[in-house]
Coordinates of C-alpha atoms in Angstrom, one line a residue:
M1 CA -0.2 -0.1 -0.2
K2 CA 3.1 2.5 0.0
Y3 CA 1.9 3.8 -3.6
L4 CA -1.1 4.9 -1.9
K5 CA 0.2 6.7 1.2
R6 CA 2.3 8.9 -1.2
E7 CA 1.3 12.7 -1.0
G8 CA -1.6 13.9 -3.2
I9 CA -3.1 10.5 -3.5
Q10 CA -6.4 9.4 -2.7
E11 CA -8.1 6.1 -2.3
K12 CA -11.5 5.3 -4.0
R13 CA -13.0 2.1 -4.5
V14 CA -14.0 1.2 -8.0
R15 CA -15.1 -1.6 -10.3
L16 CA -13.1 -3.4 -12.9
D17 CA -13.7 -5.7 -15.2
S18 CA -12.1 -9.4 -14.1
R19 CA -10.6 -9.6 -17.9
L20 CA -8.7 -5.9 -17.1
I21 CA -7.8 -6.8 -13.5
R22 CA -5.9 -10.1 -15.0
K23 CA -4.0 -8.0 -17.7
I24 CA -3.2 -5.3 -15.2
E25 CA -2.0 -7.7 -12.6
E26 CA 0.4 -9.5 -15.4
L27 CA 1.7 -6.0 -16.8
A28 CA 2.5 -5.2 -13.1
F29 CA 4.3 -8.7 -12.6
R30 CA 6.3 -7.9 -15.7
E31 CA 7.4 -4.6 -15.1
G32 CA 8.2 -5.3 -11.3
V33 CA 5.7 -2.5 -10.1
S34 CA 2.5 -2.4 -8.0
F35 CA -1.0 -3.2 -9.5
N36 CA -1.9 0.6 -8.6
F37 CA 1.3 2.2 -10.1
I38 CA 0.7 0.5 -13.2
L39 CA -3.2 1.5 -13.0
N40 CA -2.5 4.8 -12.1
K41 CA 0.0 5.3 -15.3
I42 CA -2.7 3.9 -17.9
L43 CA -5.3 6.4 -16.5
E44 CA -2.9 9.1 -16.8
E45 CA -1.9 8.2 -20.2
F46 CA -5.4 8.1 -21.2
L47 CA -6.5 11.4 -19.8
N48 CA -3.3 13.1 -21.5
K49 CA -4.4 11.7 -24.5
S50 CA -7.9 13.1 -24.1
S51 CA -6.8 16.4 -23.0
N52 CA -5.2 16.9 -26.3
D53 CA -8.5 17.0 -28.2
V54 CA -9.2 20.5 -29.1
S55 CA -12.5 22.2 -28.6
I56 CA -13.5 24.7 -31.6
S57 CA -14.2 28.3 -30.3
Y58 CA -16.6 30.7 -31.8
E59 CA -16.7 33.0 -28.8
E60 CA -15.3 36.4 -30.6
S61 CA -17.8 38.7 -32.5
P62 CA -17.2 38.7 -36.2
N63 CA -15.3 42.4 -37.1
L64 CA -16.3 42.9 -40.4
V65 CA -14.2 45.7 -41.8
F66 CA -14.4 45.2 -45.9
N67 CA -17.3 44.3 -47.7
Y68 CA -17.4 44.3 -51.5
K69 CA -21.1 43.6 -52.7
N70 CA -21.4 40.6 -49.9
R71 CA -18.7 38.9 -52.4
I72 CA -15.4 40.0 -50.9
Q73 CA -15.6 40.1 -47.3
I74 CA -12.4 40.8 -44.8
Y75 CA -13.0 40.3 -40.9
H76 CA -10.2 41.5 -38.4
N77 CA -10.5 38.8 -36.0
D78 CA -8.4 36.1 -34.6
F79 CA -9.3 32.8 -36.6
L80 CA -9.2 30.3 -33.8
K81 CA -11.7 32.7 -31.8
V82 CA -14.4 34.1 -34.4
N83 CA -17.8 33.3 -34.3
L84 CA -18.1 31.9 -38.2
Q85 CA -21.0 29.9 -37.0
E86 CA -23.2 31.0 -40.2
L87 CA -20.2 29.4 -42.6
K88 CA -20.3 25.8 -40.9
G89 CA -20.6 23.2 -43.6
K90 CA -20.6 25.9 -46.3
V91 CA -16.9 26.6 -47.3
N92 CA -16.3 25.0 -51.0
L93 CA -12.4 25.9 -50.5
I94 CA -10.1 26.9 -48.0
I95 CA -7.0 28.3 -49.5
T96 CA -4.3 29.4 -46.7
S97 CA -0.7 29.7 -45.8
P98 CA -0.5 29.6 -42.0
P99 CA 2.5 31.1 -40.0
Y100 CA 5.7 28.7 -40.7
N101 CA 6.9 29.1 -37.0
V102 CA 10.6 30.4 -38.4
G103 CA 10.6 33.8 -36.4
I104 CA 9.0 35.8 -38.7
E105 CA 7.8 39.2 -37.3
Y106 CA 4.1 39.4 -38.2
G107 CA 3.2 41.7 -35.4
S108 CA 1.5 40.6 -32.5
F109 CA 1.6 37.0 -33.5
D110 CA 4.3 34.6 -31.8
D111 CA 5.9 32.9 -34.9
N112 CA 9.0 31.3 -32.7
R113 CA 7.1 29.3 -30.4
E114 CA 8.1 25.5 -29.0
Y115 CA 7.3 23.3 -31.9
E116 CA 5.2 21.0 -29.9
D117 CA 3.0 24.4 -29.2
Y118 CA 3.0 24.9 -32.9
L119 CA 1.9 21.5 -33.7
K120 CA -1.1 22.4 -30.8
F121 CA -1.8 25.6 -32.6
T122 CA -2.0 23.7 -36.1
K123 CA -4.3 21.1 -34.7
A124 CA -6.5 23.9 -33.1
W125 CA -6.9 26.0 -36.3
L126 CA -7.3 22.6 -38.6
S127 CA -10.3 21.5 -36.3
K128 CA -11.8 24.9 -37.1
A129 CA -11.3 24.6 -40.8
F130 CA -12.6 21.1 -40.6
D131 CA -15.8 22.4 -39.1
L132 CA -16.6 24.9 -41.4
L133 CA -16.1 22.9 -44.6
A134 CA -19.1 21.5 -46.8
D135 CA -18.9 17.8 -47.2
D136 CA -17.7 18.0 -50.4
G137 CA -15.0 20.6 -49.3
R138 CA -11.3 21.0 -50.1
M139 CA -8.1 22.6 -48.9
C140 CA -5.2 24.0 -50.4
L141 CA -2.5 24.2 -47.6
N142 CA 0.6 25.9 -48.6
V143 CA 3.5 24.7 -45.6
P144 CA 7.1 24.3 -46.1
L145 CA 8.7 21.0 -46.7
D146 CA 10.5 21.3 -43.6
K147 CA 12.3 23.8 -41.6
N148 CA 15.8 24.0 -39.8
K149 CA 15.5 27.0 -37.5
N150 CA 16.2 25.8 -34.2
G151 CA 16.5 22.3 -35.5
L152 CA 15.4 20.1 -38.3
R153 CA 11.5 19.6 -38.4
P154 CA 9.6 17.6 -40.7
V155 CA 6.9 20.2 -41.0
Y156 CA 5.4 18.7 -43.8
A157 CA 4.7 15.2 -42.6
D158 CA 3.7 16.5 -39.1
I159 CA 0.7 18.8 -40.5
V160 CA -0.4 15.8 -42.7
K161 CA -0.6 13.8 -39.6
I162 CA -2.3 16.3 -37.7
A163 CA -5.0 17.1 -40.5
Q164 CA -5.8 13.5 -40.5
E165 CA -6.4 13.1 -36.9
V166 CA -8.6 16.0 -37.0
G167 CA -10.3 14.3 -39.6
F168 CA -9.2 15.4 -43.2
K169 CA -8.7 12.8 -45.9
Y170 CA -5.6 13.4 -48.1
Q171 CA -5.8 13.6 -51.8
S172 CA -2.5 14.6 -53.0
T173 CA 0.5 17.1 -52.7
I174 CA 1.6 19.5 -55.3
I175 CA 5.3 20.8 -55.0
W176 CA 5.8 24.3 -55.6
N177 CA 9.3 25.3 -57.1
E178 CA 9.5 29.0 -56.2
Q179 CA 12.9 28.9 -58.8
N180 CA 14.4 31.2 -55.8
I181 CA 17.5 29.4 -54.4
S182 CA 18.4 31.5 -51.4
R183 CA 22.2 32.1 -50.8
R184 CA 23.0 29.4 -48.0
T185 CA 25.6 30.1 -45.3
A186 CA 25.7 27.3 -43.7
W187 CA 26.6 23.7 -45.8
G188 CA 27.0 21.4 -42.7
S189 CA 30.2 19.5 -43.2
W190 CA 31.6 21.0 -46.1
L191 CA 32.9 18.8 -48.6
S192 CA 32.6 15.9 -46.4
A193 CA 30.4 13.1 -45.5
S194 CA 30.4 13.9 -41.5
A195 CA 27.1 15.8 -41.7
P196 CA 26.0 17.7 -44.6
Y197 CA 22.7 19.4 -44.8
V198 CA 20.4 19.1 -47.7
I199 CA 18.2 21.7 -48.2
A200 CA 15.1 21.4 -50.8
P201 CA 14.0 24.8 -52.0
V202 CA 10.5 24.2 -52.6
E203 CA 7.1 24.3 -50.6
T204 CA 4.3 22.2 -50.8
I205 CA 0.4 22.8 -51.3
I206 CA -1.3 19.9 -49.4
L207 CA -4.7 18.6 -50.9
L208 CA -7.0 18.0 -48.3
Y209 CA -10.8 17.3 -48.5
K210 CA -13.8 16.7 -45.8
K211 CA -15.6 13.5 -46.8
S212 CA -15.8 13.2 -50.7
W213 CA -13.1 14.4 -52.8
K214 CA -15.9 14.1 -56.0
R215 CA -18.1 17.5 -55.8
L216 CA -22.0 16.4 -54.9
N217 CA -23.7 19.2 -57.2
K218 CA -22.1 20.5 -60.5
G219 CA -21.1 24.1 -61.2
K220 CA -19.4 25.9 -63.9
S221 CA -15.7 25.5 -64.3
T222 CA -13.5 28.2 -65.5
I223 CA -10.5 26.7 -66.2
T224 CA -9.3 26.3 -69.8
R225 CA -8.1 23.0 -71.4
E226 CA -4.1 24.3 -71.1
E227 CA -4.5 25.0 -67.9
F228 CA -5.8 21.8 -66.7
I229 CA -3.2 20.0 -68.6
E230 CA -0.7 22.0 -67.1
W231 CA -1.9 22.4 -63.3
T232 CA -2.6 18.7 -63.1
N233 CA 0.9 17.9 -63.1
G234 CA 2.0 18.0 -59.4
L235 CA 4.9 20.1 -59.7
W236 CA 4.3 23.8 -60.2
S237 CA 7.1 26.1 -61.4
F238 CA 6.7 30.0 -60.9
N239 CA 8.4 32.8 -59.1
G240 CA 7.5 33.5 -55.2
E241 CA 6.6 37.3 -54.1
N242 CA 8.6 40.0 -53.0
R243 CA 8.3 40.9 -49.5
K244 CA 9.2 44.3 -49.9
R245 CA 6.9 44.9 -53.2
I246 CA 3.7 43.7 -50.9
G247 CA 4.6 44.7 -47.5
H248 CA 4.3 41.6 -46.1
P249 CA 7.0 39.3 -44.7
A250 CA 5.7 36.4 -46.3
P251 CA 3.3 36.7 -49.2
F252 CA 2.5 34.3 -51.7
P253 CA 1.8 35.0 -55.4
V254 CA -1.5 35.6 -56.9
E255 CA -0.7 32.5 -59.2
L256 CA -0.7 30.4 -56.2
P257 CA -4.4 30.8 -55.1
K258 CA -5.4 31.4 -58.7
R259 CA -4.6 27.9 -59.6
C260 CA -6.0 26.4 -56.9
I261 CA -9.2 28.1 -57.5
K262 CA -9.7 27.5 -60.9
L263 CA -8.5 24.1 -60.6
F264 CA -10.5 23.0 -57.5
S265 CA -13.4 25.2 -57.3
Y266 CA -16.5 26.1 -59.2
E267 CA -17.8 29.9 -60.3
N268 CA -19.4 31.7 -57.1
D269 CA -18.2 29.1 -55.0
L270 CA -17.0 30.0 -51.4
V271 CA -13.6 30.4 -50.9
L272 CA -11.7 31.1 -47.4
D273 CA -8.5 32.2 -46.1
P274 CA -8.3 32.0 -42.3
F275 CA -4.9 33.5 -42.5
L276 CA -5.4 36.3 -45.2
G277 CA -2.2 38.3 -44.6
S278 CA -1.8 40.9 -47.6
G279 CA -5.3 39.7 -49.0
T280 CA -3.8 37.6 -51.9
T281 CA -6.0 34.9 -51.9
L282 CA -9.2 37.6 -52.0
I283 CA -7.8 39.1 -55.1
A284 CA -7.8 35.9 -57.0
A285 CA -11.4 35.1 -55.7
Y286 CA -12.5 38.3 -57.3
Q287 CA -10.7 38.0 -60.5
E288 CA -12.1 34.2 -60.8
N289 CA -15.6 35.4 -59.7
R290 CA -16.0 33.6 -56.3
I291 CA -17.1 34.6 -53.2
G292 CA -14.1 35.1 -50.7
I293 CA -14.0 35.7 -47.1
G294 CA -11.0 36.3 -45.4
I295 CA -9.9 36.5 -41.6
E296 CA -6.9 38.1 -40.5
I297 CA -5.7 39.2 -37.0
E298 CA -3.2 41.8 -37.7
K299 CA -4.6 45.0 -38.2
S300 CA -1.5 46.2 -40.5
Y301 CA -2.1 43.6 -42.8
V302 CA -5.7 44.0 -42.7
D303 CA -5.3 47.6 -44.0
L304 CA -2.8 46.7 -46.6
A305 CA -5.2 43.8 -47.8
I306 CA -7.9 46.2 -48.0
E307 CA -5.5 49.1 -50.2
R308 CA -4.7 45.7 -52.3
L309 CA -8.3 45.0 -53.1
K310 CA -9.5 48.3 -53.9
K311 CA -6.8 48.7 -56.3
V312 CA -7.7 45.9 -58.3
I313 CA -11.5 46.5 -58.2
N314 CA -11.0 50.2 -59.3
Q315 CA -8.6 48.9 -61.7
K316 CA -11.5 46.5 -63.2
F317 CA -13.7 49.3 -63.6
L318 CA -11.3 51.3 -65.2
F319 CA -10.6 48.9 -68.3
S320 CA -14.0 47.4 -68.2
D321 CA -15.3 49.7 -71.3

């Protein structure tokens, strides 16, 4: 009974299935510890696993700051908290590039978390995204293949695993060759097999879906024959975006959401970007005649996204005659 006399221990009578009792006794004997020790360990592991389940939050009131004809909307909110109940089960396509956790200065957002905390954050937002998708809804998720800041991490593999745990089904992965090989200052063991570093100058676009990859209702596709043939090849080569030109530390080019929108959605579908940033996804949604909704937590990027959208909309009117 020594185990039950430790500080913080309470004794409580419980009823257990006789089969479970025998298995716990056998395990305790093999491990050389008490029955109570094994039972507590089993319960602790179960409760820890249960505590990792993510509760989806809808507590924050939506703050709509831009609305163009109820087709292009921007909300200044935290995606993890904002009340998006009206969108549950209605989003046809999510296109986004979440923070990479590589120490980029996003403003108030902490992009330099412990890796385990980053994975918890990933599970939380993926759970909410899954909740919002229609049964035949898709997601195009732009993430790095891996990261080597503060230790090598298989980001892509970990995020795919978490997405499947949340409930997403995996369809495929597009490799995006940005054609931008950075000047490296670390090669590992130079000219030696001791410990060389391999760095892949590509990013990934993970294709996920909720229940059915095949769309349940037909709509009007807007992709050309040539685009379909080219883009269904899972290696996309086009340049990344210039962060100084856009005014955002990690923008992606309009070409990325444009391809995803034309390949994976119909005209007038609802497209969501939960990490809107500089507004690129909504620019593509507007240009391709989709309904677009963007959520952005950082006020300066909200302002930037609105400014960019207004320019695109005004430019269209200028050349419409």
